[in-house]
Tab-separated table of N, CA and C in Angstrom:
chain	number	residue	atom	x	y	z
L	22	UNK	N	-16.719	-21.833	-79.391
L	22	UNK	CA	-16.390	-20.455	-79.072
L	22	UNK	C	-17.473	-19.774	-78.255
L	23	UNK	N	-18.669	-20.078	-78.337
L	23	UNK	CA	-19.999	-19.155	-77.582
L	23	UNK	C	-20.267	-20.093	-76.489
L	24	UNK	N	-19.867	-19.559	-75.415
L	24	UNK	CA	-20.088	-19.718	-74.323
L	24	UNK	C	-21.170	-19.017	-73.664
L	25	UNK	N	-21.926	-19.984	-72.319
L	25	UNK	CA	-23.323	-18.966	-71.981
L	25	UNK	C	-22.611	-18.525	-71.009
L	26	UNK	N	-22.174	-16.866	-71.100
L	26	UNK	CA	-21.697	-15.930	-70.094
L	26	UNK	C	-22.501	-15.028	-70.081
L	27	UNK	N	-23.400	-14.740	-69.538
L	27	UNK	CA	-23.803	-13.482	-69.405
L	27	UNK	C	-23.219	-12.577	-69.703
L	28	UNK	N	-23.130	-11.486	-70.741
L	28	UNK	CA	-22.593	-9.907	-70.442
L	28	UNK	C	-23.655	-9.058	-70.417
L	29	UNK	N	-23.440	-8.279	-69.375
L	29	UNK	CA	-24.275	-7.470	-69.210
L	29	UNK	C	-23.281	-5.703	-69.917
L	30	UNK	N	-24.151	-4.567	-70.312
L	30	UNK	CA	-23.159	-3.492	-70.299
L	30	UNK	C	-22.349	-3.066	-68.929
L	31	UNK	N	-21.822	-1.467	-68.983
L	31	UNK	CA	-21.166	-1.225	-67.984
L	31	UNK	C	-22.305	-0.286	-67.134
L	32	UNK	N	-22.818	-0.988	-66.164
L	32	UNK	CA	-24.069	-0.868	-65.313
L	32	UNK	C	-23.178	0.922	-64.433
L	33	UNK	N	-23.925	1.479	-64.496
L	33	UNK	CA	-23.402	2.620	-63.165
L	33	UNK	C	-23.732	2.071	-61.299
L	34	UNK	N	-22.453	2.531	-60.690
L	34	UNK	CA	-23.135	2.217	-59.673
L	34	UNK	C	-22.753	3.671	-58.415
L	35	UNK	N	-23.712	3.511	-57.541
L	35	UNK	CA	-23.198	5.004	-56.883
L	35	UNK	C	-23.386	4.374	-55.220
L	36	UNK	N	-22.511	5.522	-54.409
L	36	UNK	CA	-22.711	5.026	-53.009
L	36	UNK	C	-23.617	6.623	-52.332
L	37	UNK	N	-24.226	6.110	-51.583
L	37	UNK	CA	-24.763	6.808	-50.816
L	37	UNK	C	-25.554	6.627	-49.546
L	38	UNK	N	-26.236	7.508	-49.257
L	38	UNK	CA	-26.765	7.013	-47.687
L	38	UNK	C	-28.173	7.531	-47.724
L	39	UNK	N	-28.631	6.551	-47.025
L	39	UNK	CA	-30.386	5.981	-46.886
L	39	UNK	C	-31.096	7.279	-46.373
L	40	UNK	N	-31.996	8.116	-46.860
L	40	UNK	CA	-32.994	9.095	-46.113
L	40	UNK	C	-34.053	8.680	-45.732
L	41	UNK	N	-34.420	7.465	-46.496
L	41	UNK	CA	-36.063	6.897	-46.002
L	41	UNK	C	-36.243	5.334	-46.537
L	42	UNK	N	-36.676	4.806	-45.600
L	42	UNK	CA	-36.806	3.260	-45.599
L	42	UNK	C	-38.308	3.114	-45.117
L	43	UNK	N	-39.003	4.116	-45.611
L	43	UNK	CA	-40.460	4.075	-45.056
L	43	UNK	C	-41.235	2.974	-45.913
L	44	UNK	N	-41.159	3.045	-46.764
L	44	UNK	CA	-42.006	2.056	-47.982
L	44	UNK	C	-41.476	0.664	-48.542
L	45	UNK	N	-42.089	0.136	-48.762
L	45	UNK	CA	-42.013	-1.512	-48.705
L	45	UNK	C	-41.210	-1.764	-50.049
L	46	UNK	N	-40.222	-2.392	-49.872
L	46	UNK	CA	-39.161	-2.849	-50.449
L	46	UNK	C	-38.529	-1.093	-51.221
L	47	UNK	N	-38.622	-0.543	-51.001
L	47	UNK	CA	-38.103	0.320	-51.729
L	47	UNK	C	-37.194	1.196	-50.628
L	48	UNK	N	-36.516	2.046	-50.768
L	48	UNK	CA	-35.174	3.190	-50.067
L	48	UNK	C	-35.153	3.992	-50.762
L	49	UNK	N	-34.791	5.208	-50.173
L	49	UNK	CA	-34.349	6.728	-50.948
L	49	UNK	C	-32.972	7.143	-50.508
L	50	UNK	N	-32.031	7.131	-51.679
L	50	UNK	CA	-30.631	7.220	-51.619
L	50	UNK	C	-30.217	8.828	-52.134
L	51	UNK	N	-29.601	9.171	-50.954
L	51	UNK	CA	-28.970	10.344	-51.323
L	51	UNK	C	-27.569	10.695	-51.710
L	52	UNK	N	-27.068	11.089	-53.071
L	52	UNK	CA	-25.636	10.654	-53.228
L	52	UNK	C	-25.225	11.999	-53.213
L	53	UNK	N	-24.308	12.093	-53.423
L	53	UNK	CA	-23.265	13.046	-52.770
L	53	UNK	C	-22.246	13.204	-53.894
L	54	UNK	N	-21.658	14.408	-54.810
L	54	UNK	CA	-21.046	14.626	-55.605
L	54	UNK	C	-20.339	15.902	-55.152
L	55	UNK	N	-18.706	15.956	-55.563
L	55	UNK	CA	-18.401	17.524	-54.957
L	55	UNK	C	-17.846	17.459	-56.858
L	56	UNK	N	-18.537	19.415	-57.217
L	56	UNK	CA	-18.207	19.530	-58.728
L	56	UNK	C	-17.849	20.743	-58.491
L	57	UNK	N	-17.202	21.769	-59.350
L	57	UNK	CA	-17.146	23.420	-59.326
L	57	UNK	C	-17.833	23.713	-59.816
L	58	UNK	N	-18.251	25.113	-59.256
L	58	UNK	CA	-19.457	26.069	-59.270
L	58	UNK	C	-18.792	26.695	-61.032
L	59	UNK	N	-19.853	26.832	-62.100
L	59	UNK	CA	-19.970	26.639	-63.335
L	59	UNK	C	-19.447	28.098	-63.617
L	60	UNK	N	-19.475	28.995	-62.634
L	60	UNK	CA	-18.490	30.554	-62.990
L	60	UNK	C	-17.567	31.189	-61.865
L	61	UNK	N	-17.942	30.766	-60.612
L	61	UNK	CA	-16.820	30.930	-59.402
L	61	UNK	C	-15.428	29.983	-59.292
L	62	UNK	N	-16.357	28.381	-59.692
L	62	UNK	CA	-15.054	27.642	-59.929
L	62	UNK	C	-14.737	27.282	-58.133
L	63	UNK	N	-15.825	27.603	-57.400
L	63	UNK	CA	-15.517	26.961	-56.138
L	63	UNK	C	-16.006	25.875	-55.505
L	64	UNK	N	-15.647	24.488	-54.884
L	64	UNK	CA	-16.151	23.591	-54.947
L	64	UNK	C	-17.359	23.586	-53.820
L	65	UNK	N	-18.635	22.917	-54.816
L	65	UNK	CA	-19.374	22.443	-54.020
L	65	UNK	C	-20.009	21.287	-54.207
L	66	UNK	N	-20.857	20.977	-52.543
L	66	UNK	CA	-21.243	19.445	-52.671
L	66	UNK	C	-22.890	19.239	-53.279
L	67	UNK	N	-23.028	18.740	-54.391
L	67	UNK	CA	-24.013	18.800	-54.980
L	67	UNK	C	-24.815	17.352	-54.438
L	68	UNK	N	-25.651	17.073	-54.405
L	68	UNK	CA	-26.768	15.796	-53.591
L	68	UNK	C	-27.414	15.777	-54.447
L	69	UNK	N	-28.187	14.081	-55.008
L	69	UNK	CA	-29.128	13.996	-55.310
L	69	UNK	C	-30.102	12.892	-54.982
L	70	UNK	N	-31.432	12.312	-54.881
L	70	UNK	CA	-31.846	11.513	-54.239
L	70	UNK	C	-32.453	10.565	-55.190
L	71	UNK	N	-32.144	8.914	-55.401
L	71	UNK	CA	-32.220	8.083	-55.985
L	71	UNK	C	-33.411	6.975	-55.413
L	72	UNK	N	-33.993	6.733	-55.921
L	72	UNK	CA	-35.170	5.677	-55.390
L	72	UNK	C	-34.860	4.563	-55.921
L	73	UNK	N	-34.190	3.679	-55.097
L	73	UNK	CA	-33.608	1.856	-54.826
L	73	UNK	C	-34.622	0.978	-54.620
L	74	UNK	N	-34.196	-0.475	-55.195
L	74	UNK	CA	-35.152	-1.448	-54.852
L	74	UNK	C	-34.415	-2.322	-53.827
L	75	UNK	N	-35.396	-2.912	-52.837
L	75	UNK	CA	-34.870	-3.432	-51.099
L	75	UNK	C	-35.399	-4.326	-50.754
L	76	UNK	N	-35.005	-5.710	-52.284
L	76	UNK	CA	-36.254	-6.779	-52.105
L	76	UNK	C	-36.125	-7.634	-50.683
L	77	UNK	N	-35.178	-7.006	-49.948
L	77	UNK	CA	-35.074	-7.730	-48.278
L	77	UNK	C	-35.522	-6.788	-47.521
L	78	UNK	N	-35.815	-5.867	-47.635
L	78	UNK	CA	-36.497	-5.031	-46.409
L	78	UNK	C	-35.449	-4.583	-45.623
L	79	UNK	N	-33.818	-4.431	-46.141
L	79	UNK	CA	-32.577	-4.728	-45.228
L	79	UNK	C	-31.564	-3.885	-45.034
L	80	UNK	N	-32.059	-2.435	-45.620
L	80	UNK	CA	-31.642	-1.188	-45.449
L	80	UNK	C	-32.285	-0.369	-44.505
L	81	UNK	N	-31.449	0.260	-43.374
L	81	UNK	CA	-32.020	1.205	-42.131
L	81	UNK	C	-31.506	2.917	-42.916
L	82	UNK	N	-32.346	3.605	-42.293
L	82	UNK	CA	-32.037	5.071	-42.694
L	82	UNK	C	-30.800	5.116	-42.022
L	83	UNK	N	-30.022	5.851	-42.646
L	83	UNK	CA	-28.439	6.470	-41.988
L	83	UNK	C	-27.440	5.145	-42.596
L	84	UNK	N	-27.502	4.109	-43.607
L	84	UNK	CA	-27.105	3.280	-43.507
L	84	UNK	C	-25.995	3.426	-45.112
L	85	UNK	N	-25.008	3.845	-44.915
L	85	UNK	CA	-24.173	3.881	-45.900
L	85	UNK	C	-24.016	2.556	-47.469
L	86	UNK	N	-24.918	2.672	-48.597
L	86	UNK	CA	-25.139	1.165	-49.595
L	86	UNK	C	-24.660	1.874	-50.447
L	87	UNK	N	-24.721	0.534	-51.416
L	87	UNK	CA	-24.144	0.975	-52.882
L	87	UNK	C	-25.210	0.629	-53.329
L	88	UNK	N	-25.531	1.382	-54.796
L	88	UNK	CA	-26.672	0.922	-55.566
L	88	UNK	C	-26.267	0.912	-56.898
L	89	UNK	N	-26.715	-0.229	-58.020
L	89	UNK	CA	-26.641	-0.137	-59.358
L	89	UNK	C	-27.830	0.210	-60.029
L	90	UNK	N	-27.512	0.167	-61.376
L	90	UNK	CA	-28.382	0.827	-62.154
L	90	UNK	C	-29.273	-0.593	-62.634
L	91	UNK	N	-30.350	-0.228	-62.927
L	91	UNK	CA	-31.106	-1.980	-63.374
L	91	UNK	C	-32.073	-1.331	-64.302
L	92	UNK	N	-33.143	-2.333	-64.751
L	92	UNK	CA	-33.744	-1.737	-65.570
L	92	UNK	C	-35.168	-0.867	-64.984
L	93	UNK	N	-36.328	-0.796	-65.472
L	93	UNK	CA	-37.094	0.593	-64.844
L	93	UNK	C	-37.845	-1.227	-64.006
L	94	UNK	N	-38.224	-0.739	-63.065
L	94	UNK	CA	-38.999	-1.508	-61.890
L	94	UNK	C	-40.197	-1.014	-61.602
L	95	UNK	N	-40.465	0.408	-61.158
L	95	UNK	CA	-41.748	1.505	-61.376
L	95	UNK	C	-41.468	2.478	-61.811
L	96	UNK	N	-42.310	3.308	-61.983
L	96	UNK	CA	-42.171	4.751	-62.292
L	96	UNK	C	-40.918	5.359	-61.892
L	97	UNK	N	-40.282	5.551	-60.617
L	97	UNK	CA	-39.318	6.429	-60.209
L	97	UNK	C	-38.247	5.343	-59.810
L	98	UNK	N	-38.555	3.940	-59.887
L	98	UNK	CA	-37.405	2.986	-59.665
L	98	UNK	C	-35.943	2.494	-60.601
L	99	UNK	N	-35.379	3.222	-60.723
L	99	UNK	CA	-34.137	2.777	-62.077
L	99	UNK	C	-32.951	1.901	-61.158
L	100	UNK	N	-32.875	1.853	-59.949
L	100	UNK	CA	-31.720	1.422	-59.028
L	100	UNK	C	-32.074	-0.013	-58.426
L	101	UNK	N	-31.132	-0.381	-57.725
L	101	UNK	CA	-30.887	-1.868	-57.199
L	101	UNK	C	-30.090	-1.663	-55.851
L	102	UNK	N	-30.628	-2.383	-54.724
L	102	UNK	CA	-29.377	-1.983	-53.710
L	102	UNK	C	-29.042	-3.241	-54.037
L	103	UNK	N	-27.054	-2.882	-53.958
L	103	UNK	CA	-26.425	-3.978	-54.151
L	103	UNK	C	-25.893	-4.529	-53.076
L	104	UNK	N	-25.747	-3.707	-52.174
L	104	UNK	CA	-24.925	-3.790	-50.738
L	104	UNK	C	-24.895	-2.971	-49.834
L	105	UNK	N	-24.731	-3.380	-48.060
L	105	UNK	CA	-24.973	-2.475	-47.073
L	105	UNK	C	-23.303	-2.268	-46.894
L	106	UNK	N	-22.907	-0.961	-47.182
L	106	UNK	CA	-21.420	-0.808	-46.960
L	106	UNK	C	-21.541	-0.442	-45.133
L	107	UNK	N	-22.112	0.321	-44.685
L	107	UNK	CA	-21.962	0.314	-43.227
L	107	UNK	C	-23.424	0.174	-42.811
L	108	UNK	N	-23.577	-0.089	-40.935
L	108	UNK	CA	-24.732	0.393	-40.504
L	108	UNK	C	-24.517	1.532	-39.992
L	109	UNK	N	-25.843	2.151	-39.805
L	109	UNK	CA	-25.555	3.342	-38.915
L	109	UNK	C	-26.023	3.048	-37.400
L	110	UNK	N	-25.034	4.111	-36.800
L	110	UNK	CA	-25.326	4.120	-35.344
L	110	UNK	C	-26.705	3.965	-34.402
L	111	UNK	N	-27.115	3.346	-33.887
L	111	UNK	CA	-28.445	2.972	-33.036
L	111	UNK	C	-28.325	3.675	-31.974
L	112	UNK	N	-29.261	4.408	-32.037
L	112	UNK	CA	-29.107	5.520	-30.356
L	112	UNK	C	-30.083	4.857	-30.014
């Protein structure tokens, strides 16, 4: 009956887009949530910025990824990039 399967829990994962690819293996992800305003009740887009790990160096700023949740890596590191959903445009 015990099979070696890995289970892992139900990991979060969020999409967002790259603000800074300045620092070595790491990215700063900005996600994007639209919620209602807590007494107007009118929608707005709430942002917040996530610090990813980029053990390929393989995320460009403007670059649309998904990131999961992993365990702590450094201080401000809780994320994983899992994937480059788009590139962004090269002027």
């Amino acid at each position: 009956m015990s099979e070696n399967i890995e289970v892992r829990g139900n990991r979060k994962e969020r999409v967002g887009v790259v603000v800074s690819d300045v620092q070595d293996k790491t990215i700063v992800v900005r996600v994007e949530r639209r919620t209602a305003h807590p007494l107007y009740r009118k929608i707005v887009k709430v942002s917040k910025k996530f610090t990813a790990h980029d053990e390929k160096n393989e995320a460009r700023k403007g670059d649309t990824v998904r990131i999961g949740e992993t365990r702590p890596l450094s201080r401000n590191k809780r994320w994983r990039l899992i994937e480059i959903i788009s590139r962004a445009v090269q002027e």
